[in-house]
Short mmCIF file of C-alpha atoms in Angstrom, two decimals:
data_model
loop_
_atom_site.label_atom_id
_atom_site.label_comp_id
_atom_site.label_asym_id
_atom_site.label_seq_id
_atom_site.Cartn_x
_atom_site.Cartn_y
_atom_site.Cartn_z
CA UNK A 23 -71.58 47.63 -11.73
CA UNK A 24 -70.64 47.28 -8.08
CA UNK A 25 -71.52 43.56 -8.15
CA UNK A 26 -69.28 43.01 -11.19
CA UNK A 27 -66.42 44.74 -9.42
CA UNK A 28 -66.86 42.56 -6.31
CA UNK A 29 -66.97 39.45 -8.48
CA UNK A 30 -63.75 40.47 -10.23
CA UNK A 31 -62.06 41.09 -6.84
CA UNK A 32 -63.15 37.67 -5.52
CA UNK A 33 -62.04 36.00 -8.72
CA UNK A 34 -58.66 37.73 -8.48
CA UNK A 35 -58.26 36.59 -4.88
CA UNK A 36 -59.09 32.99 -5.81
CA UNK A 37 -56.52 33.04 -8.63
CA UNK A 38 -53.96 34.55 -6.29
CA UNK A 39 -54.59 31.86 -3.65
CA UNK A 40 -54.32 29.11 -6.27
CA UNK A 41 -51.10 30.60 -7.60
CA UNK A 42 -49.73 30.87 -4.05
CA UNK A 43 -50.63 27.26 -3.28
CA UNK A 44 -49.05 26.05 -6.52
CA UNK A 45 -45.91 28.07 -5.78
CA UNK A 46 -45.64 26.57 -2.27
CA UNK A 47 -46.14 23.05 -3.63
CA UNK A 48 -43.48 23.63 -6.29
CA UNK A 49 -41.01 24.95 -3.69
CA UNK A 50 -41.65 21.95 -1.42
CA UNK A 51 -41.20 19.52 -4.33
CA UNK A 52 -37.97 21.22 -5.37
CA UNK A 53 -36.69 21.00 -1.78
CA UNK A 54 -37.53 17.29 -1.58
CA UNK A 55 -35.88 16.55 -4.92
CA UNK A 56 -32.82 18.57 -3.89
CA UNK A 57 -32.60 16.68 -0.59
CA UNK A 58 -32.86 13.29 -2.28
CA UNK A 59 -30.38 14.30 -4.97
CA UNK A 60 -28.01 15.69 -2.36
CA UNK A 61 -28.10 12.50 -0.33
CA UNK A 62 -27.57 10.41 -3.45
CA UNK A 63 -24.62 12.51 -4.60
CA UNK A 64 -23.16 12.42 -1.11
CA UNK A 65 -23.40 8.64 -1.01
CA UNK A 66 -21.81 8.34 -4.42
CA UNK A 67 -19.10 10.79 -3.40
CA UNK A 68 -18.28 8.77 -0.26
CA UNK A 69 -18.36 5.53 -2.22
CA UNK A 70 -16.24 6.79 -5.10
CA UNK A 71 -13.72 8.50 -2.82
CA UNK A 72 -13.31 5.43 -0.62
CA UNK A 73 -12.97 3.11 -3.62
CA UNK A 74 -10.38 5.41 -5.15
CA UNK A 75 -8.33 5.41 -1.93
CA UNK A 76 -8.64 1.61 -1.65
CA UNK A 77 -7.52 0.96 -5.24
CA UNK A 78 -4.72 3.54 -5.21
CA UNK A 79 -3.25 2.07 -2.03
CA UNK A 80 -3.65 -1.42 -3.44
CA UNK A 81 -1.93 -0.52 -6.70
CA UNK A 82 0.88 1.20 -4.78
CA UNK A 83 1.51 -2.18 -3.15
CA UNK A 84 2.12 -3.55 -6.66
CA UNK A 85 -0.78 -5.97 -6.56
CA UNK A 86 -2.19 -7.09 -9.90
CA UNK A 87 -5.51 -8.21 -8.44
CA UNK A 88 -6.82 -4.94 -7.01
CA UNK A 89 -10.26 -5.04 -8.72
CA UNK A 90 -10.70 -8.64 -7.53
CA UNK A 91 -9.64 -7.68 -4.00
CA UNK A 92 -12.04 -4.70 -4.00
CA UNK A 93 -14.93 -6.90 -5.12
CA UNK A 94 -14.26 -9.45 -2.37
CA UNK A 95 -13.92 -6.65 0.18
CA UNK A 96 -17.17 -4.80 -0.51
CA UNK A 97 -19.20 -8.00 -0.61
CA UNK A 98 -18.48 -8.42 3.10
CA UNK A 99 -20.53 -5.38 4.20
CA UNK A 100 -22.44 -3.75 1.30
CA UNK A 101 -26.26 -3.78 1.69
CA UNK A 102 -25.94 -5.00 5.29
CA UNK A 103 -26.85 -3.51 8.65
CA UNK A 104 -23.47 -2.14 9.88
CA UNK A 105 -23.85 -4.00 13.17
CA UNK A 106 -24.40 -7.41 11.57
CA UNK A 107 -21.10 -7.98 9.75
CA UNK A 108 -19.24 -10.85 11.50
CA UNK A 109 -15.50 -11.50 11.06
CA UNK A 110 -16.24 -14.49 8.84
CA UNK A 111 -17.81 -12.15 6.28
CA UNK A 112 -14.24 -11.27 5.31
CA UNK A 113 -13.18 -14.87 4.63
CA UNK A 114 -13.49 -14.41 0.82
CA UNK A 115 -11.33 -11.28 1.09
CA UNK A 116 -8.61 -13.19 2.93
CA UNK A 117 -8.78 -15.84 0.22
CA UNK A 118 -8.41 -13.19 -2.47
CA UNK A 119 -5.44 -11.58 -0.70
CA UNK A 120 -3.90 -14.20 1.63
CA UNK A 121 -1.05 -13.35 3.96
CA UNK A 122 2.40 -14.53 2.93
CA UNK A 123 4.34 -15.87 5.91
CA UNK A 124 7.53 -13.95 6.71
CA UNK A 125 9.20 -16.46 9.01
CA UNK A 126 11.42 -15.02 11.77
CA UNK A 127 10.37 -11.45 10.81
CA UNK A 128 6.73 -11.23 11.90
CA UNK A 129 6.03 -8.58 14.51
CA UNK A 130 2.86 -8.11 16.56
CA UNK A 131 2.08 -5.18 18.85
CA UNK A 132 -0.27 -3.83 21.49
CA UNK A 133 -0.43 -0.23 22.73
CA UNK A 134 2.79 0.50 20.81
CA UNK A 135 1.49 1.30 17.31
CA UNK A 136 3.42 4.55 16.80
CA UNK A 137 6.83 3.24 17.82
CA UNK A 138 6.30 -0.05 15.95
CA UNK A 139 5.35 1.58 12.68
CA UNK A 140 8.00 4.25 12.94
CA UNK A 141 10.43 1.34 13.12
CA UNK A 142 8.96 -0.76 10.29
CA UNK A 143 8.54 2.29 8.04
CA UNK A 144 12.29 2.92 8.25
CA UNK A 145 13.67 -0.62 8.49
CA UNK A 146 12.64 -3.87 6.80
CA UNK A 147 13.74 -5.99 9.76
CA UNK A 148 10.18 -6.94 10.69
CA UNK A 149 6.73 -7.15 9.11
CA UNK A 150 3.50 -6.22 10.89
CA UNK A 151 -0.09 -6.83 9.81
CA UNK A 152 -0.29 -3.20 8.67
CA UNK A 153 2.67 -3.80 6.33
CA UNK A 154 0.77 -6.45 4.36
CA UNK A 155 -1.38 -5.64 1.32
CA UNK A 156 -4.70 -5.56 3.22
CA UNK A 157 -3.19 -3.87 6.24
CA UNK A 158 -1.64 -1.14 4.11
CA UNK A 159 -4.86 -0.58 2.17
CA UNK A 160 -7.24 -0.37 5.15
CA UNK A 161 -5.14 1.04 8.00
CA UNK A 162 -6.80 4.17 9.39
CA UNK A 163 -9.93 3.91 7.23
CA UNK A 164 -13.60 3.74 8.28
CA UNK A 165 -16.31 2.14 6.17
CA UNK A 166 -19.76 0.55 6.37
CA UNK A 167 -22.80 -0.30 4.29
CA UNK A 168 -26.53 0.19 4.80
CA UNK A 169 -29.46 -2.09 4.21
CA UNK A 170 -30.95 -1.54 0.77
CA UNK A 171 -27.93 0.36 -0.53
CA UNK A 172 -25.07 -0.81 -2.75
CA UNK A 173 -22.88 2.10 -1.66
CA UNK A 174 -19.94 2.32 0.73
CA UNK A 175 -20.29 4.93 3.46
CA UNK A 176 -17.53 6.57 5.48
CA UNK A 177 -19.74 8.68 7.77
CA UNK A 178 -22.53 7.58 10.06
CA UNK A 179 -20.78 4.25 10.66
CA UNK A 180 -20.90 2.71 14.16
CA UNK A 181 -17.98 3.36 16.45
CA UNK A 182 -15.59 0.48 17.20
CA UNK A 183 -17.13 -0.26 20.60
CA UNK A 184 -20.77 0.46 19.64
CA UNK A 185 -21.42 -3.06 18.38
CA UNK A 186 -19.17 -6.12 18.13
CA UNK A 187 -19.95 -7.00 14.53
CA UNK A 188 -19.33 -3.67 12.86
CA UNK A 189 -17.44 -3.78 9.53
CA UNK A 190 -14.15 -2.23 10.69
CA UNK A 191 -13.83 -4.18 13.93
CA UNK A 192 -14.77 -7.45 12.25
CA UNK A 193 -12.19 -6.93 9.51
CA UNK A 194 -9.33 -6.33 11.93
CA UNK A 195 -10.39 -9.28 14.10
CA UNK A 196 -10.47 -11.61 11.09
CA UNK A 197 -7.26 -10.22 9.60
CA UNK A 198 -5.47 -10.44 12.96
CA UNK A 199 -6.53 -14.06 13.43
CA UNK A 200 -5.41 -14.98 9.91
CA UNK A 201 -2.07 -13.18 10.29
CA UNK A 202 -1.44 -14.95 13.60
CA UNK A 203 -2.23 -18.34 12.06
CA UNK A 204 0.64 -17.99 9.59
CA UNK A 205 3.14 -16.61 12.13
CA UNK A 206 6.19 -18.84 11.77
CA UNK A 207 9.65 -19.30 13.18
CA UNK A 208 10.78 -16.84 15.84
CA UNK A 209 8.04 -14.24 16.30
CA UNK A 210 8.20 -10.94 18.21
CA UNK A 211 5.60 -8.77 19.89
CA UNK A 212 6.20 -5.22 21.06
CA UNK A 213 4.28 -4.41 24.24
CA UNK A 214 4.10 -1.21 26.28
CA UNK A 215 6.15 -1.26 29.46
CA UNK A 216 4.93 2.22 30.44
CA UNK A 217 1.45 1.00 31.42
CA UNK A 218 0.26 -1.19 34.28
CA UNK A 219 -0.96 -4.11 32.14
CA UNK A 220 1.26 -4.70 29.10
CA UNK A 221 -0.67 -7.84 28.14
CA UNK A 222 -4.24 -6.52 28.29
CA UNK A 223 -7.04 -9.13 28.07
CA UNK A 224 -9.15 -6.74 25.98
CA UNK A 225 -6.52 -6.14 23.31
CA UNK A 226 -6.64 -7.80 19.89
CA UNK A 227 -3.27 -9.36 20.64
CA UNK A 228 -4.62 -11.08 23.76
CA UNK A 229 -8.18 -11.83 22.67
CA UNK A 230 -7.47 -12.85 19.06
CA UNK A 231 -3.86 -13.26 17.97
CA UNK A 232 -2.39 -15.29 20.83
CA UNK A 233 -5.27 -17.76 20.49
CA UNK A 234 -4.42 -18.37 16.82
CA UNK A 235 -0.68 -18.96 17.09
CA UNK A 236 0.13 -22.36 15.59
CA UNK A 237 2.85 -24.33 17.41
CA UNK A 238 3.36 -26.48 14.31
CA UNK A 239 4.99 -23.54 12.50
CA UNK A 240 5.80 -21.06 15.28
CA UNK A 241 8.89 -21.78 17.39
CA UNK A 242 9.02 -18.91 19.86
CA UNK A 243 7.52 -15.62 20.98
CA UNK A 244 9.88 -12.88 22.10
CA UNK A 245 8.23 -10.06 24.08
CA UNK A 246 9.93 -6.71 23.51
CA UNK A 247 8.75 -4.63 26.44
CA UNK A 248 9.28 -1.06 25.27
CA UNK A 249 9.71 1.43 28.08
CA UNK A 250 9.65 5.20 28.01
CA UNK A 251 8.67 5.69 31.63
CA UNK A 252 9.27 2.34 33.28
CA UNK A 253 6.09 1.11 34.95
CA UNK A 254 6.15 -2.62 34.21
CA UNK A 255 8.90 -5.17 33.67
CA UNK A 256 9.26 -8.73 32.41
CA UNK A 257 8.09 -10.13 35.75
CA UNK A 258 4.67 -8.45 35.39
CA UNK A 259 1.71 -10.68 36.26
CA UNK A 260 0.02 -10.05 32.92
CA UNK A 261 3.10 -11.34 31.09
CA UNK A 262 2.99 -14.49 33.18
CA UNK A 263 -0.60 -14.90 31.93
CA UNK A 264 0.67 -14.49 28.37
CA UNK A 265 3.24 -17.20 28.91
CA UNK A 266 0.55 -19.56 30.25
CA UNK A 267 -1.74 -18.88 27.30
CA UNK A 268 0.83 -19.76 24.66
CA UNK A 269 0.21 -23.10 23.01
CA UNK A 270 2.45 -25.90 24.20
CA UNK A 271 5.60 -26.03 22.12
CA UNK A 272 6.02 -22.27 21.67
CA UNK A 273 9.03 -20.99 23.62
CA UNK A 274 8.77 -17.68 25.48
CA UNK A 275 11.25 -14.92 26.23
CA UNK A 276 11.06 -11.28 27.32
CA UNK A 277 13.34 -8.27 26.99
CA UNK A 278 13.02 -4.80 28.47
CA UNK A 279 14.09 -2.26 25.83
CA UNK A 280 14.13 1.54 26.15
CA UNK A 281 12.05 3.26 23.48
CA UNK A 282 15.08 5.42 22.65
CA UNK A 283 16.98 2.27 21.66
CA UNK A 284 14.23 1.24 19.22
CA UNK A 285 14.17 4.77 17.76
CA UNK A 286 17.97 4.79 17.39
CA UNK A 287 17.93 1.47 15.55
CA UNK A 288 15.11 2.68 13.30
CA UNK A 289 17.16 5.71 12.29
CA UNK A 290 20.52 3.96 11.87
CA UNK A 291 20.60 1.36 9.07
CA UNK A 292 24.16 0.37 10.03
CA UNK A 293 22.81 -1.33 13.17
CA UNK A 294 22.07 -4.99 12.33
CA UNK A 295 18.43 -6.02 12.76
CA UNK A 296 19.42 -8.58 15.37
CA UNK A 297 21.03 -5.91 17.53
CA UNK A 298 17.93 -3.68 17.73
CA UNK A 299 16.85 -5.46 20.92
#
């Protein structure tokens, strides 16, 4: 009788251990499935949200080719290591949505983004890269792909300076070069006169755009040196470097303009565009 009782106790313990092991395995499997599902849903959420923003901005710009533009855009970086996307990867995108020259109205900038876009948002005197279809759609956004994935990610992407060929940096380099290539007539650039080096060698304007100005279609470059707290002026050494770097045949001029004057012109539509600076 005692032996039967001991056998039943041992048998019960074995069943309990098996049940416990099975329960642990089930919990682990559920956790793994939940993790995989969560990551998948997150990726789809990032992808779908980004695509929705892209297409809504595109459609707001009254483009009829938004699905075509999206397709050309995502092919540049999807399924790729986010540090191996060169500027040329966006060539098909620029072909799908080429820049339309706005002769005598094209405006470039460096270290003056806020004042420039406050001006162009209120007045149609000038057109910047960010006012074009692609510029409007992608300004302020972050995106990247990952090897083996067809999704678009907006988190975990490399910072601008982390690697040269990251998707965001490469897009703006390619777009800036292409926009500069079609700059025509009398072109302006708004630089910051409140810093020591208005024409900074590391800026996109200096390292990309100036090098792509075409003297066959571009007549002149007018530097608008915007000053809030005057640190530099039109005789600054960096601006002399800018003048030297311009292709032969492109005339150069420079004006020192208080930021308050630009803001006043932006807010007063009765002031003619030509009188803003």
